[in-house]
CSV table of C-alpha atoms in Angstrom, one decimal:
chain,number,residue,atom,x,y,z
A,1,MET,CA,0.0,0.0,0.0
A,2,ASP,CA,1.3,3.4,-0.9
A,3,LEU,CA,0.0,6.8,0.2
A,4,GLN,CA,1.5,10.1,-1.1
A,5,HIS,CA,0.9,13.8,-0.4
A,6,ILE,CA,-2.2,12.9,1.7
A,7,VAL,CA,-4.3,15.8,3.1
A,8,LYS,CA,-7.6,15.3,4.9
A,9,LYS,CA,-9.6,18.2,6.2
A,10,TYR,CA,-13.1,18.7,7.7
A,11,GLY,CA,-13.9,22.3,6.8
A,12,ASN,CA,-10.9,24.4,7.9
A,13,HIS,CA,-9.7,21.7,10.3
A,14,THR,CA,-6.8,19.5,9.1
A,15,ILE,CA,-7.0,16.0,10.4
A,16,PHE,CA,-3.7,14.9,8.9
A,17,SER,CA,-1.2,16.0,6.2
A,18,PHE,CA,1.8,13.9,5.4
A,19,GLU,CA,4.1,13.3,2.4
A,20,LYS,CA,4.4,9.5,2.2
A,21,TRP,CA,3.3,6.3,4.0
A,22,SER,CA,4.1,2.9,2.4
A,23,LEU,CA,3.4,-0.5,3.9
A,24,ASP,CA,4.5,-4.0,2.7
A,25,GLN,CA,2.5,-7.1,3.3
A,26,GLY,CA,2.0,-7.6,7.1
A,27,ILE,CA,0.0,-6.8,10.2
A,28,TYR,CA,0.1,-3.2,11.4
A,29,TRP,CA,-1.3,-1.5,14.4
A,30,VAL,CA,-2.3,2.2,14.5
A,31,LYS,CA,-2.7,3.1,18.2
A,32,GLY,CA,-4.0,6.2,20.0
A,33,GLY,CA,-7.0,7.6,21.8
A,34,ASN,CA,-10.3,8.8,20.4
A,35,GLY,CA,-10.1,11.9,18.2
A,36,THR,CA,-6.6,11.3,16.9
A,37,GLY,CA,-7.7,10.5,13.4
A,38,LYS,CA,-7.4,6.7,13.2
A,39,THR,CA,-11.0,6.2,11.9
A,40,THR,CA,-10.6,9.0,9.4
A,41,LEU,CA,-7.4,7.4,8.1
A,42,PHE,CA,-9.1,4.1,7.8
A,43,LYS,CA,-12.0,5.6,5.9
A,44,VAL,CA,-9.6,7.3,3.5
A,45,ILE,CA,-7.8,4.0,2.8
A,46,SER,CA,-11.0,2.0,2.5
A,47,GLY,CA,-12.5,4.5,0.0
A,48,GLN,CA,-15.2,5.8,2.4
A,49,THR,CA,-14.3,9.5,2.3
A,50,PRO,CA,-12.6,11.9,-0.2
A,51,PHE,CA,-9.1,13.2,0.3
A,52,GLU,CA,-6.3,15.0,-1.4
A,53,GLY,CA,-3.3,12.9,-2.7
A,54,THR,CA,-2.7,9.5,-4.2
A,55,LEU,CA,-3.4,6.1,-2.8
A,56,SER,CA,-2.8,2.7,-4.3
A,57,LEU,CA,-2.7,-1.0,-3.3
A,58,ASN,CA,-0.8,-3.5,-5.4
A,59,GLU,CA,-0.2,-0.6,-7.8
A,60,ILE,CA,-4.0,-0.2,-8.3
A,61,SER,CA,-5.1,3.4,-7.7
A,62,ILE,CA,-8.3,4.3,-5.9
A,63,LYS,CA,-8.7,7.3,-8.1
A,64,THR,CA,-8.2,5.8,-11.5
A,65,ALA,CA,-9.6,2.3,-10.8
A,66,PRO,CA,-11.9,2.7,-7.8
A,67,VAL,CA,-13.9,-0.5,-8.3
A,68,ALA,CA,-10.9,-2.7,-8.6
A,69,TYR,CA,-9.3,-1.0,-5.6
A,70,ARG,CA,-12.3,-1.4,-3.4
A,71,ALA,CA,-12.6,-5.1,-4.3
A,72,MET,CA,-9.3,-5.7,-2.6
A,73,ILE,CA,-10.3,-4.0,0.7
A,74,SER,CA,-12.5,-5.1,3.6
A,75,TYR,CA,-13.4,-2.5,6.2
A,76,ALA,CA,-15.0,-3.2,9.6
A,77,GLU,CA,-16.1,-0.1,11.5
A,78,ALA,CA,-15.6,0.5,15.2
A,79,GLU,CA,-19.3,0.9,15.8
A,80,PRO,CA,-21.1,-0.9,12.9
A,81,GLN,CA,-24.6,0.2,12.0
A,82,TYR,CA,-26.9,-1.8,9.7
A,83,PRO,CA,-30.6,-1.7,8.8
A,84,SER,CA,-32.6,-3.0,11.8
A,85,PHE,CA,-35.2,-4.7,9.7
A,86,ILE,CA,-33.0,-7.2,7.8
A,87,THR,CA,-31.6,-10.4,9.3
A,88,GLY,CA,-28.0,-11.2,9.9
A,89,ASN,CA,-28.1,-13.8,7.1
A,90,GLU,CA,-29.6,-11.3,4.6
A,91,LEU,CA,-26.7,-9.0,5.2
A,92,LEU,CA,-24.2,-11.8,5.1
A,93,ASN,CA,-25.6,-13.3,1.9
A,94,TYR,CA,-25.3,-9.8,0.3
A,95,HIS,CA,-21.6,-9.8,1.1
A,96,ILE,CA,-21.2,-13.4,-0.2
A,97,SER,CA,-22.9,-12.5,-3.5
A,98,VAL,CA,-20.9,-9.2,-4.0
A,99,ARG,CA,-17.6,-10.8,-3.1
A,100,LYS,CA,-18.3,-14.2,-4.7
A,101,ALA,CA,-17.2,-15.8,-1.5
A,102,ASP,CA,-17.2,-19.5,-0.6
A,103,PRO,CA,-20.4,-20.0,1.6
A,104,LEU,CA,-18.8,-23.0,3.4
A,105,MET,CA,-15.8,-20.8,4.6
A,106,VAL,CA,-18.2,-18.1,5.7
A,107,LYS,CA,-20.3,-20.7,7.5
A,108,ASP,CA,-17.2,-21.8,9.4
A,109,VAL,CA,-16.3,-18.2,10.5
A,110,THR,CA,-19.9,-17.7,11.6
A,111,GLU,CA,-19.8,-20.8,13.7
A,112,GLN,CA,-16.5,-19.9,15.2
A,113,PHE,CA,-18.0,-16.6,16.5
A,114,GLY,CA,-21.0,-18.4,17.9
A,115,MET,CA,-23.4,-16.5,15.7
A,116,THR,CA,-25.1,-19.3,13.8
A,117,PRO,CA,-28.2,-19.5,16.0
A,118,PHE,CA,-28.9,-15.8,15.6
A,119,MET,CA,-28.4,-15.2,11.9
A,120,ASP,CA,-32.1,-15.5,11.0
A,121,ASN,CA,-33.0,-12.9,13.6
A,122,LYS,CA,-33.5,-9.2,12.8
A,123,ILE,CA,-30.4,-7.1,13.3
A,124,GLY,CA,-32.5,-4.7,15.4
A,125,SER,CA,-32.6,-7.4,18.1
A,126,TYR,CA,-28.8,-7.8,18.3
A,127,SER,CA,-26.7,-6.6,21.2
A,128,SER,CA,-23.6,-4.4,20.6
A,129,GLY,CA,-21.4,-7.5,20.9
A,130,MET,CA,-23.5,-9.4,18.3
A,131,LEU,CA,-23.3,-6.5,15.9
A,132,LYS,CA,-19.6,-6.4,16.3
A,133,LYS,CA,-19.3,-10.1,15.6
A,134,LEU,CA,-21.6,-9.8,12.6
A,135,SER,CA,-19.4,-7.0,11.2
A,136,LEU,CA,-16.3,-9.1,11.6
A,137,ILE,CA,-17.9,-12.1,9.9
A,138,CYS,CA,-18.8,-9.8,7.0
A,139,ALA,CA,-15.3,-8.5,6.9
A,140,PHE,CA,-13.8,-12.0,6.6
A,141,THR,CA,-16.0,-12.8,3.7
A,142,GLY,CA,-14.3,-13.2,0.3
A,143,ASP,CA,-10.8,-13.1,-1.1
A,144,ILE,CA,-9.4,-9.8,0.4
A,145,GLN,CA,-5.9,-8.3,0.1
A,146,LEU,CA,-6.2,-5.7,2.9
A,147,TYR,CA,-8.4,-6.0,6.0
A,148,ILE,CA,-9.0,-2.8,7.9
A,149,LEU,CA,-10.4,-3.4,11.3
A,150,ASP,CA,-11.2,-0.4,13.4
A,151,GLU,CA,-11.3,-1.1,17.1
A,152,PRO,CA,-12.1,-4.8,16.5
A,153,LEU,CA,-11.7,-5.9,20.1
A,154,ILE,CA,-14.3,-3.5,21.7
A,155,THR,CA,-17.6,-5.1,22.9
A,156,ILE,CA,-16.6,-8.7,22.1
A,157,ASP,CA,-16.0,-11.4,24.7
A,158,THR,CA,-12.7,-13.2,25.4
A,159,HIS,CA,-13.6,-16.2,23.2
A,160,SER,CA,-14.5,-14.0,20.3
A,161,ALA,CA,-11.2,-12.2,20.7
A,162,GLU,CA,-9.3,-15.5,20.5
A,163,VAL,CA,-11.3,-16.3,17.3
A,164,LEU,CA,-10.4,-13.0,15.8
A,165,TYR,CA,-6.7,-13.3,16.6
A,166,GLY,CA,-6.8,-16.8,15.0
A,167,LEU,CA,-8.4,-15.5,11.9
A,168,ILE,CA,-5.9,-12.7,11.5
A,169,ARG,CA,-3.0,-15.1,11.8
A,170,LYS,CA,-4.6,-17.5,9.3
A,171,TYR,CA,-5.4,-15.0,6.6
A,172,HIS,CA,-2.0,-13.3,7.1
A,173,GLU,CA,-0.3,-16.6,6.5
A,174,GLN,CA,-2.3,-16.8,3.3
A,175,GLY,CA,-0.9,-13.5,2.1
A,176,SER,CA,-3.4,-10.9,3.3
A,177,SER,CA,-2.4,-7.7,5.2
A,178,PHE,CA,-4.1,-6.1,8.2
A,179,LEU,CA,-4.5,-2.6,9.5
A,180,LEU,CA,-5.8,-2.6,13.1
A,181,SER,CA,-6.6,0.2,15.4
A,182,SER,CA,-7.0,0.0,19.1
A,183,HIS,CA,-6.8,2.4,22.0
A,184,GLN,CA,-6.1,-0.6,24.3
A,185,GLU,CA,-3.1,-2.8,24.2
A,186,LEU,CA,-3.2,-5.9,21.9
A,187,GLU,CA,-2.8,-9.2,23.8
A,188,PRO,CA,0.9,-10.0,24.0
A,189,GLY,CA,2.1,-12.9,21.8
A,190,GLN,CA,-1.1,-13.2,19.7
A,191,LEU,CA,0.1,-11.3,16.6
A,192,THR,CA,3.5,-10.6,15.0
A,193,LEU,CA,3.3,-7.0,14.1
A,194,LYS,CA,5.3,-5.6,11.3
A,195,GLY,CA,4.8,-2.0,12.5
A,196,VAL,CA,3.1,0.2,15.1
A,197,PHE,CA,2.1,3.7,14.2
A,198,GLN,CA,0.3,6.7,15.7
A,199,ILE,CA,-1.1,9.9,14.2
A,200,LYS,CA,0.7,12.9,15.9
A,201,ASP,CA,0.7,16.5,14.9
A,202,GLN,CA,-1.1,15.6,11.7
A,203,GLN,CA,1.7,13.1,10.7
A,204,ILE,CA,1.9,9.3,10.8
A,205,ALA,CA,4.8,8.3,12.9
A,206,ALA,CA,6.3,4.9,13.9
A,207,CYS,CA,6.2,4.1,17.6
């Protein structure tokens, strides 16, 4: 992934402005408290918000080939919001269809998170923890090059955290990369991080 001459503003307020940030294949952690710009950075990289500059993954530019670029990215929000009147399966089947994913692999991930008994229920009946697990299941649907997981550990139980760490390790071994954010420390020994960064004074700096 390669970002150059990146500027992101909301009105007259500059969130970040930096010359270059390049990442090879690996697992990366962007740390820092709320309001530092982590979510905005992730929304830029995932194609959710406009920005100034150039951004490419595997030499495919988001600005010249946006569809091809977004097909390589999976983004799970910190606080996911979905239509309350659809079921978990309806949302998941949409992701399976769009990403041409293997239903059996998706079924396995759903079972690992313990969500199988609830997938035919309306999303409006889900707790915050169930919503988070549903968003992670959707994130791990399809053949993805870069997973962007914003605060993936909040609201999930210890077992689900173990499942998440296992999935990250598995997909990383298969060649995928990960961008994680967390204001809390990651559990020691679970992941081999290639880099740790923070946004400070509008710049991205290695920790």
